[in-house]
Amino acid sequence: MNPFKYGTIVSGKDFCGRKSLLKQIIGYIESSQNIVILGERRVGKSSTLYEAFLKCKTGRLLYVDLLGIKSIDALCRRILRAIVVLEQKTAWFDKIVKTLSYLRPSISVDPITSMPTVSFDASVEMKANSIPGVFTLIESLGKKRRLVVVFDEFQDILNLEDSHEALSLLRSKIQFQSGIPYIFVGSIRHKMDEIFTHHDSPFFKSAIPLTVEPLPYEEFSEFLKKKFATGQRKIDDEVLEKVFEIANEIPGDIQQLCEALWEISSEKEIISLDKLKNALELIFAREQKSYETYISLLTNIQLRCLMAIAKEGGKSVFSASFMKPAGFNNPSSVRRAITRLIKLNILFESGGEYRFINPFFRAWLPYKG
Ligand SMILES: Nc1ncnc2c1ncn2[C@@H]1O[C@H](COP(=O)(O)OP(=O)(O)OP(=O)(O)O)[C@@H](O)[C@H]1O
Ligand SMILES: [Mg+2]
């Protein structure tokens, strides 16, 4: 069985390294300190946090994913659903259902798992004034047994029309719950900064920031080699170095490429550099449709700009040496193209450099063109 996992939370034997970061997070959880976990996409934020929680061996986790929320109603529903999931095996279940009676919860039993499930009346729209009640419920859960609350993809709260009001209400409740550690996880850097470091944000300096960096080569490459060895495969260091380079050192992307290398190789094989091409082709074949969709959304100018970044990198896109070969005469047209490419979630900006969100799309572009 292919031992490489990507796109999911990894823990236990699938989790590599990060000893000192885990220790730090565990310390903060144990002292009920609120923290914010930052890092690039697919670097391992959720996994690190989950692994730290497992190692604490204490309390329960209320995990709320805010990915894509667009309203306060959705925010409250996500939290309530997480609470119901957490409590469905306990005697508290009835009490919660009573507390939420204004949402007309209806209980049914899942025929497969025999677990009770709850659905709420969709016609009741929760507004800002529901937020305090929802957080009082969290508080009472915390009194019963030790609780750790996680808001993953927290930056998406800025999508709400009334995000400032929502954040103020959250903050005013959370600051009095000193026995419950709140952990905010997020990846779109400037948005998380807007929430935690802007003076006028209700969450200004309200949590200790921790950054999840890519795993160091020595540690992660050993881990990956052992995984290859479980299927009697050996991989050369020069191949792994190239894998790290193509994936920009992002652990999730490294594992995705290793998964493909495993698929196109067989037992007792020594995986050498020439296999990389086949592995990439496998990934391209799987992802081609979405690449083509992206391309269809671009104007010629935007595509030219993207091709140039794929080829030259995105460090000095306003220099003559970048613009001229790409056919641009002035920086403002490059800027316009890049703004659009960021909006489409094709590129992101990191420390003044424009990079591809999906490194395999970057690898595919020149290959294709
Ligand atoms: N410590 C680790 N050991 C091994 N693999 C890891 C580790 N951390 C992350 N990964 C790899 O990265 C993938 C993504 O991890 P995770 O979902 O935790 O990242 P994330 O930063 O929360 O991502 P997203 O930005 O999508 O929320 C995992 O499926 C795994 O392939
Ligand atoms: Mg995550």
Short mmCIF file of N, CA and C in Angstrom, two decimals, residues 159-291:
data_model
loop_
_atom_site.label_atom_id
_atom_site.label_comp_id
_atom_site.label_asym_id
_atom_site.label_seq_id
_atom_site.Cartn_x
_atom_site.Cartn_y
_atom_site.Cartn_z
N ASN A 159 -14.32 37.14 5.40
CA ASN A 159 -15.27 37.13 4.28
C ASN A 159 -16.63 37.67 4.69
N LEU A 160 -16.91 37.67 6.01
CA LEU A 160 -18.23 38.11 6.45
C LEU A 160 -18.38 39.60 6.20
N GLU A 161 -19.57 39.98 5.80
CA GLU A 161 -19.84 41.39 5.57
C GLU A 161 -19.61 42.18 6.85
N ASP A 162 -20.06 41.60 7.96
CA ASP A 162 -19.95 42.28 9.25
C ASP A 162 -18.83 41.64 10.08
N SER A 163 -17.67 41.44 9.45
CA SER A 163 -16.60 40.70 10.13
C SER A 163 -16.09 41.43 11.37
N HIS A 164 -16.07 42.76 11.31
CA HIS A 164 -15.54 43.49 12.47
C HIS A 164 -16.45 43.26 13.69
N GLU A 165 -17.73 43.32 13.46
CA GLU A 165 -18.68 43.09 14.56
C GLU A 165 -18.54 41.66 15.09
N ALA A 166 -18.43 40.70 14.17
CA ALA A 166 -18.29 39.29 14.59
C ALA A 166 -17.02 39.12 15.42
N LEU A 167 -15.93 39.69 14.93
CA LEU A 167 -14.67 39.56 15.66
C LEU A 167 -14.75 40.20 17.04
N SER A 168 -15.41 41.36 17.12
CA SER A 168 -15.55 42.02 18.44
C SER A 168 -16.32 41.14 19.41
N LEU A 169 -17.39 40.54 18.91
CA LEU A 169 -18.21 39.69 19.79
C LEU A 169 -17.43 38.45 20.23
N LEU A 170 -16.71 37.86 19.30
CA LEU A 170 -15.89 36.68 19.62
C LEU A 170 -14.88 37.04 20.70
N ARG A 171 -14.20 38.14 20.45
CA ARG A 171 -13.15 38.57 21.36
C ARG A 171 -13.70 38.84 22.76
N SER A 172 -14.87 39.50 22.82
CA SER A 172 -15.36 39.88 24.14
C SER A 172 -15.78 38.65 24.94
N LYS A 173 -16.19 37.59 24.27
CA LYS A 173 -16.50 36.37 25.01
C LYS A 173 -15.22 35.58 25.35
N ILE A 174 -14.36 35.46 24.36
CA ILE A 174 -13.17 34.61 24.54
C ILE A 174 -12.26 35.13 25.65
N GLN A 175 -12.15 36.45 25.77
CA GLN A 175 -11.20 36.97 26.76
C GLN A 175 -11.57 36.63 28.20
N PHE A 176 -12.83 36.28 28.44
CA PHE A 176 -13.19 35.91 29.81
C PHE A 176 -13.15 34.40 30.04
N GLN A 177 -12.83 33.66 28.99
CA GLN A 177 -12.78 32.20 29.16
C GLN A 177 -11.34 31.77 29.37
N SER A 178 -10.78 32.19 30.50
CA SER A 178 -9.34 32.01 30.67
C SER A 178 -8.93 30.55 30.89
N GLY A 179 -9.90 29.68 31.15
CA GLY A 179 -9.54 28.28 31.35
C GLY A 179 -9.53 27.48 30.06
N ILE A 180 -9.92 28.10 28.97
CA ILE A 180 -10.00 27.37 27.70
C ILE A 180 -8.97 27.93 26.72
N PRO A 181 -8.01 27.10 26.28
CA PRO A 181 -7.10 27.60 25.25
C PRO A 181 -7.79 27.66 23.89
N TYR A 182 -7.73 28.81 23.26
CA TYR A 182 -8.26 28.96 21.89
C TYR A 182 -7.09 28.99 20.93
N ILE A 183 -7.21 28.20 19.87
CA ILE A 183 -6.13 28.15 18.88
C ILE A 183 -6.68 28.55 17.52
N PHE A 184 -6.07 29.57 16.95
CA PHE A 184 -6.52 30.07 15.65
C PHE A 184 -5.50 29.66 14.60
N VAL A 185 -5.96 28.98 13.55
CA VAL A 185 -5.03 28.51 12.53
C VAL A 185 -5.39 29.18 11.21
N GLY A 186 -4.38 29.60 10.47
CA GLY A 186 -4.70 30.25 9.21
C GLY A 186 -3.53 30.32 8.27
N SER A 187 -3.84 30.43 6.97
CA SER A 187 -2.72 30.38 6.03
C SER A 187 -2.57 31.60 5.14
N ILE A 188 -3.59 32.38 4.93
CA ILE A 188 -3.38 33.52 4.04
C ILE A 188 -2.80 34.64 4.87
N ARG A 189 -1.49 34.77 4.75
CA ARG A 189 -0.72 35.54 5.69
C ARG A 189 -1.26 36.95 5.95
N HIS A 190 -1.51 37.73 4.88
CA HIS A 190 -1.88 39.11 5.15
C HIS A 190 -3.24 39.22 5.82
N LYS A 191 -4.09 38.22 5.58
CA LYS A 191 -5.40 38.26 6.24
C LYS A 191 -5.27 37.96 7.72
N MET A 192 -4.44 36.98 8.07
CA MET A 192 -4.24 36.67 9.49
C MET A 192 -3.56 37.86 10.17
N ASP A 193 -2.63 38.50 9.45
CA ASP A 193 -1.99 39.69 10.00
C ASP A 193 -3.02 40.78 10.28
N GLU A 194 -3.96 40.91 9.35
CA GLU A 194 -4.98 41.93 9.51
C GLU A 194 -5.76 41.69 10.81
N ILE A 195 -6.00 40.42 11.12
CA ILE A 195 -6.78 40.11 12.33
C ILE A 195 -5.95 40.28 13.61
N PHE A 196 -4.69 39.83 13.57
CA PHE A 196 -3.93 39.75 14.82
C PHE A 196 -2.91 40.87 15.04
N THR A 197 -2.57 41.61 13.97
CA THR A 197 -1.54 42.63 14.21
C THR A 197 -1.96 44.06 13.87
N HIS A 198 -3.18 44.23 13.34
CA HIS A 198 -3.62 45.61 13.11
C HIS A 198 -4.16 46.22 14.39
N HIS A 199 -3.76 47.45 14.64
CA HIS A 199 -4.14 48.11 15.90
C HIS A 199 -5.64 48.17 16.12
N ASP A 200 -6.38 48.36 15.03
CA ASP A 200 -7.82 48.54 15.24
C ASP A 200 -8.61 47.24 15.15
N SER A 201 -7.91 46.10 15.08
CA SER A 201 -8.63 44.83 15.05
C SER A 201 -8.95 44.39 16.49
N PRO A 202 -10.16 43.85 16.69
CA PRO A 202 -10.51 43.38 18.04
C PRO A 202 -9.56 42.29 18.55
N PHE A 203 -8.88 41.61 17.64
CA PHE A 203 -7.98 40.53 18.06
C PHE A 203 -6.52 40.96 18.14
N PHE A 204 -6.30 42.27 18.07
CA PHE A 204 -4.93 42.79 18.12
C PHE A 204 -4.16 42.21 19.31
N LYS A 205 -3.07 41.52 19.02
CA LYS A 205 -2.20 40.93 20.05
C LYS A 205 -2.95 40.08 21.08
N SER A 206 -3.97 39.36 20.62
CA SER A 206 -4.76 38.60 21.60
C SER A 206 -4.27 37.16 21.72
N ALA A 207 -3.31 36.76 20.90
CA ALA A 207 -2.84 35.37 20.95
C ALA A 207 -1.37 35.35 20.56
N ILE A 208 -0.63 34.38 21.09
CA ILE A 208 0.80 34.29 20.78
C ILE A 208 0.98 33.64 19.40
N PRO A 209 1.69 34.31 18.48
CA PRO A 209 1.85 33.73 17.15
C PRO A 209 2.97 32.69 17.07
N LEU A 210 2.71 31.59 16.37
CA LEU A 210 3.72 30.56 16.12
C LEU A 210 3.69 30.27 14.62
N THR A 211 4.86 30.12 14.02
CA THR A 211 4.89 29.86 12.59
C THR A 211 5.36 28.43 12.30
N VAL A 212 4.64 27.74 11.45
CA VAL A 212 5.06 26.41 11.01
C VAL A 212 5.88 26.57 9.73
N GLU A 213 7.15 26.21 9.82
CA GLU A 213 8.06 26.33 8.67
C GLU A 213 8.14 24.98 7.96
N PRO A 214 8.66 24.96 6.72
CA PRO A 214 8.89 23.66 6.06
C PRO A 214 9.79 22.77 6.92
N LEU A 215 9.66 21.46 6.79
CA LEU A 215 10.51 20.53 7.56
C LEU A 215 11.93 20.56 6.99
N PRO A 216 12.96 20.51 7.85
CA PRO A 216 14.33 20.51 7.33
C PRO A 216 14.62 19.25 6.50
N TYR A 217 15.46 19.42 5.47
CA TYR A 217 15.73 18.33 4.53
C TYR A 217 16.23 17.05 5.23
N GLU A 218 17.21 17.19 6.13
CA GLU A 218 17.83 16.00 6.74
C GLU A 218 16.76 15.13 7.41
N GLU A 219 15.91 15.78 8.19
CA GLU A 219 14.92 15.03 8.95
C GLU A 219 13.84 14.44 8.04
N PHE A 220 13.31 15.27 7.17
CA PHE A 220 12.17 14.82 6.36
C PHE A 220 12.61 13.79 5.31
N SER A 221 13.82 13.98 4.75
CA SER A 221 14.26 13.03 3.72
C SER A 221 14.47 11.63 4.33
N GLU A 222 14.99 11.57 5.56
CA GLU A 222 15.13 10.27 6.24
C GLU A 222 13.78 9.60 6.42
N PHE A 223 12.82 10.39 6.84
CA PHE A 223 11.45 9.91 7.06
C PHE A 223 10.88 9.34 5.75
N LEU A 224 11.10 10.07 4.66
CA LEU A 224 10.57 9.64 3.36
C LEU A 224 11.28 8.38 2.86
N LYS A 225 12.59 8.33 3.07
CA LYS A 225 13.35 7.14 2.63
C LYS A 225 12.83 5.89 3.34
N LYS A 226 12.51 6.03 4.62
CA LYS A 226 11.99 4.88 5.36
C LYS A 226 10.65 4.44 4.79
N LYS A 227 9.84 5.40 4.39
CA LYS A 227 8.54 5.05 3.79
C LYS A 227 8.76 4.28 2.47
N PHE A 228 9.71 4.76 1.66
CA PHE A 228 10.01 4.03 0.42
C PHE A 228 10.49 2.61 0.73
N ALA A 229 11.28 2.50 1.79
CA ALA A 229 11.84 1.19 2.15
C ALA A 229 10.76 0.19 2.55
N THR A 230 9.61 0.68 3.05
CA THR A 230 8.54 -0.26 3.44
C THR A 230 8.02 -1.03 2.22
N GLY A 231 8.27 -0.51 1.04
CA GLY A 231 7.85 -1.23 -0.17
C GLY A 231 9.07 -1.67 -0.96
N GLN A 232 10.18 -1.88 -0.24
CA GLN A 232 11.44 -2.31 -0.85
C GLN A 232 11.86 -1.44 -2.02
N ARG A 233 11.72 -0.14 -1.82
CA ARG A 233 12.20 0.79 -2.84
C ARG A 233 13.29 1.64 -2.22
N LYS A 234 14.24 1.99 -3.05
CA LYS A 234 15.32 2.85 -2.57
C LYS A 234 15.31 4.09 -3.44
N ILE A 235 15.49 5.23 -2.79
CA ILE A 235 15.47 6.46 -3.58
C ILE A 235 16.77 7.22 -3.38
N ASP A 236 17.36 7.67 -4.48
CA ASP A 236 18.62 8.41 -4.40
C ASP A 236 18.42 9.79 -3.79
N ASP A 237 19.45 10.26 -3.10
CA ASP A 237 19.38 11.58 -2.51
C ASP A 237 19.16 12.66 -3.57
N GLU A 238 19.82 12.47 -4.73
CA GLU A 238 19.68 13.52 -5.74
C GLU A 238 18.23 13.63 -6.24
N VAL A 239 17.51 12.52 -6.19
CA VAL A 239 16.10 12.58 -6.58
C VAL A 239 15.30 13.34 -5.52
N LEU A 240 15.55 12.98 -4.26
CA LEU A 240 14.81 13.66 -3.19
C LEU A 240 15.10 15.15 -3.16
N GLU A 241 16.35 15.50 -3.42
CA GLU A 241 16.68 16.93 -3.44
C GLU A 241 15.87 17.66 -4.51
N LYS A 242 15.74 17.01 -5.65
CA LYS A 242 14.97 17.59 -6.76
C LYS A 242 13.48 17.67 -6.38
N VAL A 243 13.00 16.63 -5.68
CA VAL A 243 11.60 16.62 -5.24
C VAL A 243 11.34 17.82 -4.33
N PHE A 244 12.25 18.06 -3.39
CA PHE A 244 12.10 19.21 -2.48
C PHE A 244 12.10 20.52 -3.26
N GLU A 245 12.94 20.56 -4.30
CA GLU A 245 13.05 21.79 -5.09
C GLU A 245 11.75 22.05 -5.87
N ILE A 246 11.26 21.02 -6.55
CA ILE A 246 10.02 21.19 -7.33
C ILE A 246 8.87 21.59 -6.42
N ALA A 247 8.82 20.98 -5.23
CA ALA A 247 7.71 21.23 -4.31
C ALA A 247 7.95 22.45 -3.43
N ASN A 248 9.01 23.18 -3.72
CA ASN A 248 9.29 24.38 -2.93
C ASN A 248 9.40 24.10 -1.43
N GLU A 249 9.79 22.88 -1.10
CA GLU A 249 9.97 22.44 0.29
C GLU A 249 8.69 22.31 1.10
N ILE A 250 7.55 22.41 0.43
CA ILE A 250 6.28 22.31 1.16
C ILE A 250 5.96 20.82 1.39
N PRO A 251 5.84 20.39 2.66
CA PRO A 251 5.67 18.97 2.97
C PRO A 251 4.51 18.29 2.24
N GLY A 252 3.37 18.94 2.12
CA GLY A 252 2.23 18.33 1.46
C GLY A 252 2.53 18.04 -0.01
N ASP A 253 3.21 18.96 -0.66
CA ASP A 253 3.53 18.78 -2.08
C ASP A 253 4.65 17.75 -2.26
N ILE A 254 5.58 17.72 -1.31
CA ILE A 254 6.64 16.70 -1.36
C ILE A 254 6.02 15.31 -1.26
N GLN A 255 5.09 15.16 -0.32
CA GLN A 255 4.44 13.84 -0.18
C GLN A 255 3.62 13.48 -1.41
N GLN A 256 3.02 14.47 -2.04
CA GLN A 256 2.24 14.19 -3.25
C GLN A 256 3.15 13.65 -4.36
N LEU A 257 4.32 14.26 -4.51
CA LEU A 257 5.25 13.80 -5.54
C LEU A 257 5.83 12.42 -5.18
N CYS A 258 6.08 12.19 -3.90
CA CYS A 258 6.56 10.86 -3.48
C CYS A 258 5.50 9.80 -3.72
N GLU A 259 4.24 10.16 -3.49
CA GLU A 259 3.15 9.22 -3.74
C GLU A 259 3.17 8.78 -5.21
N ALA A 260 3.40 9.77 -6.10
CA ALA A 260 3.43 9.46 -7.53
C ALA A 260 4.67 8.63 -7.88
N LEU A 261 5.81 8.95 -7.26
CA LEU A 261 7.03 8.17 -7.51
C LEU A 261 6.84 6.71 -7.11
N TRP A 262 6.14 6.52 -6.01
CA TRP A 262 5.84 5.17 -5.55
C TRP A 262 4.96 4.45 -6.56
N GLU A 263 3.94 5.13 -7.05
CA GLU A 263 3.00 4.53 -8.00
C GLU A 263 3.68 4.05 -9.27
N ILE A 264 4.65 4.84 -9.76
CA ILE A 264 5.24 4.48 -11.06
C ILE A 264 6.48 3.59 -10.90
N SER A 265 6.79 3.19 -9.66
CA SER A 265 7.95 2.31 -9.47
C SER A 265 7.48 0.97 -8.91
N SER A 266 8.41 0.01 -8.86
CA SER A 266 7.99 -1.28 -8.31
C SER A 266 9.00 -1.78 -7.28
N GLU A 267 8.66 -2.86 -6.61
CA GLU A 267 9.50 -3.41 -5.54
C GLU A 267 10.92 -3.69 -6.04
N LYS A 268 11.87 -3.53 -5.13
CA LYS A 268 13.29 -3.78 -5.40
C LYS A 268 13.90 -2.78 -6.39
N GLU A 269 13.16 -1.76 -6.69
CA GLU A 269 13.68 -0.78 -7.67
C GLU A 269 14.46 0.33 -6.97
N ILE A 270 15.49 0.80 -7.65
CA ILE A 270 16.17 2.00 -7.16
C ILE A 270 15.65 3.17 -7.98
N ILE A 271 15.04 4.10 -7.28
CA ILE A 271 14.39 5.20 -8.01
C ILE A 271 15.43 6.27 -8.35
N SER A 272 15.64 6.47 -9.64
CA SER A 272 16.65 7.43 -10.06
C SER A 272 15.98 8.64 -10.72
N LEU A 273 16.82 9.61 -11.06
CA LEU A 273 16.30 10.91 -11.54
C LEU A 273 15.33 10.80 -12.72
N ASP A 274 15.61 9.83 -13.62
CA ASP A 274 14.77 9.77 -14.81
C ASP A 274 13.32 9.40 -14.50
N LYS A 275 13.08 8.88 -13.27
CA LYS A 275 11.71 8.51 -12.90
C LYS A 275 10.84 9.73 -12.57
N LEU A 276 11.49 10.83 -12.28
CA LEU A 276 10.75 12.03 -11.90
C LEU A 276 9.78 12.46 -12.99
N LYS A 277 10.24 12.33 -14.21
CA LYS A 277 9.41 12.74 -15.34
C LYS A 277 8.09 11.94 -15.34
N ASN A 278 8.22 10.62 -15.16
CA ASN A 278 7.01 9.78 -15.15
C ASN A 278 6.08 10.15 -13.99
N ALA A 279 6.68 10.44 -12.84
CA ALA A 279 5.87 10.78 -11.67
C ALA A 279 5.12 12.09 -11.92
N LEU A 280 5.83 13.06 -12.49
CA LEU A 280 5.18 14.34 -12.78
C LEU A 280 4.07 14.15 -13.81
N GLU A 281 4.33 13.30 -14.79
CA GLU A 281 3.31 13.06 -15.82
C GLU A 281 2.05 12.45 -15.20
N LEU A 282 2.25 11.60 -14.21
CA LEU A 282 1.09 11.02 -13.52
C LEU A 282 0.28 12.12 -12.82
N ILE A 283 0.99 13.01 -12.14
CA ILE A 283 0.30 14.13 -11.46
C ILE A 283 -0.39 15.02 -12.49
N PHE A 284 0.31 15.32 -13.58
CA PHE A 284 -0.29 16.18 -14.61
C PHE A 284 -1.57 15.53 -15.14
N ALA A 285 -1.51 14.23 -15.39
CA ALA A 285 -2.69 13.55 -15.94
C ALA A 285 -3.86 13.67 -14.98
N ARG A 286 -3.57 13.56 -13.69
CA ARG A 286 -4.65 13.66 -12.71
C ARG A 286 -5.19 15.09 -12.59
N GLU A 287 -4.30 16.07 -12.79
CA GLU A 287 -4.71 17.46 -12.51
C GLU A 287 -4.97 18.30 -13.75
N GLN A 288 -4.71 17.69 -14.92
CA GLN A 288 -4.77 18.45 -16.17
C GLN A 288 -6.04 19.28 -16.35
N LYS A 289 -7.17 18.69 -16.00
CA LYS A 289 -8.45 19.40 -16.21
C LYS A 289 -8.46 20.72 -15.48
N SER A 290 -7.98 20.73 -14.24
CA SER A 290 -8.02 21.98 -13.49
C SER A 290 -7.01 22.99 -14.04
N TYR A 291 -5.87 22.50 -14.55
CA TYR A 291 -4.92 23.44 -15.17
C TYR A 291 -5.58 24.11 -16.37
#
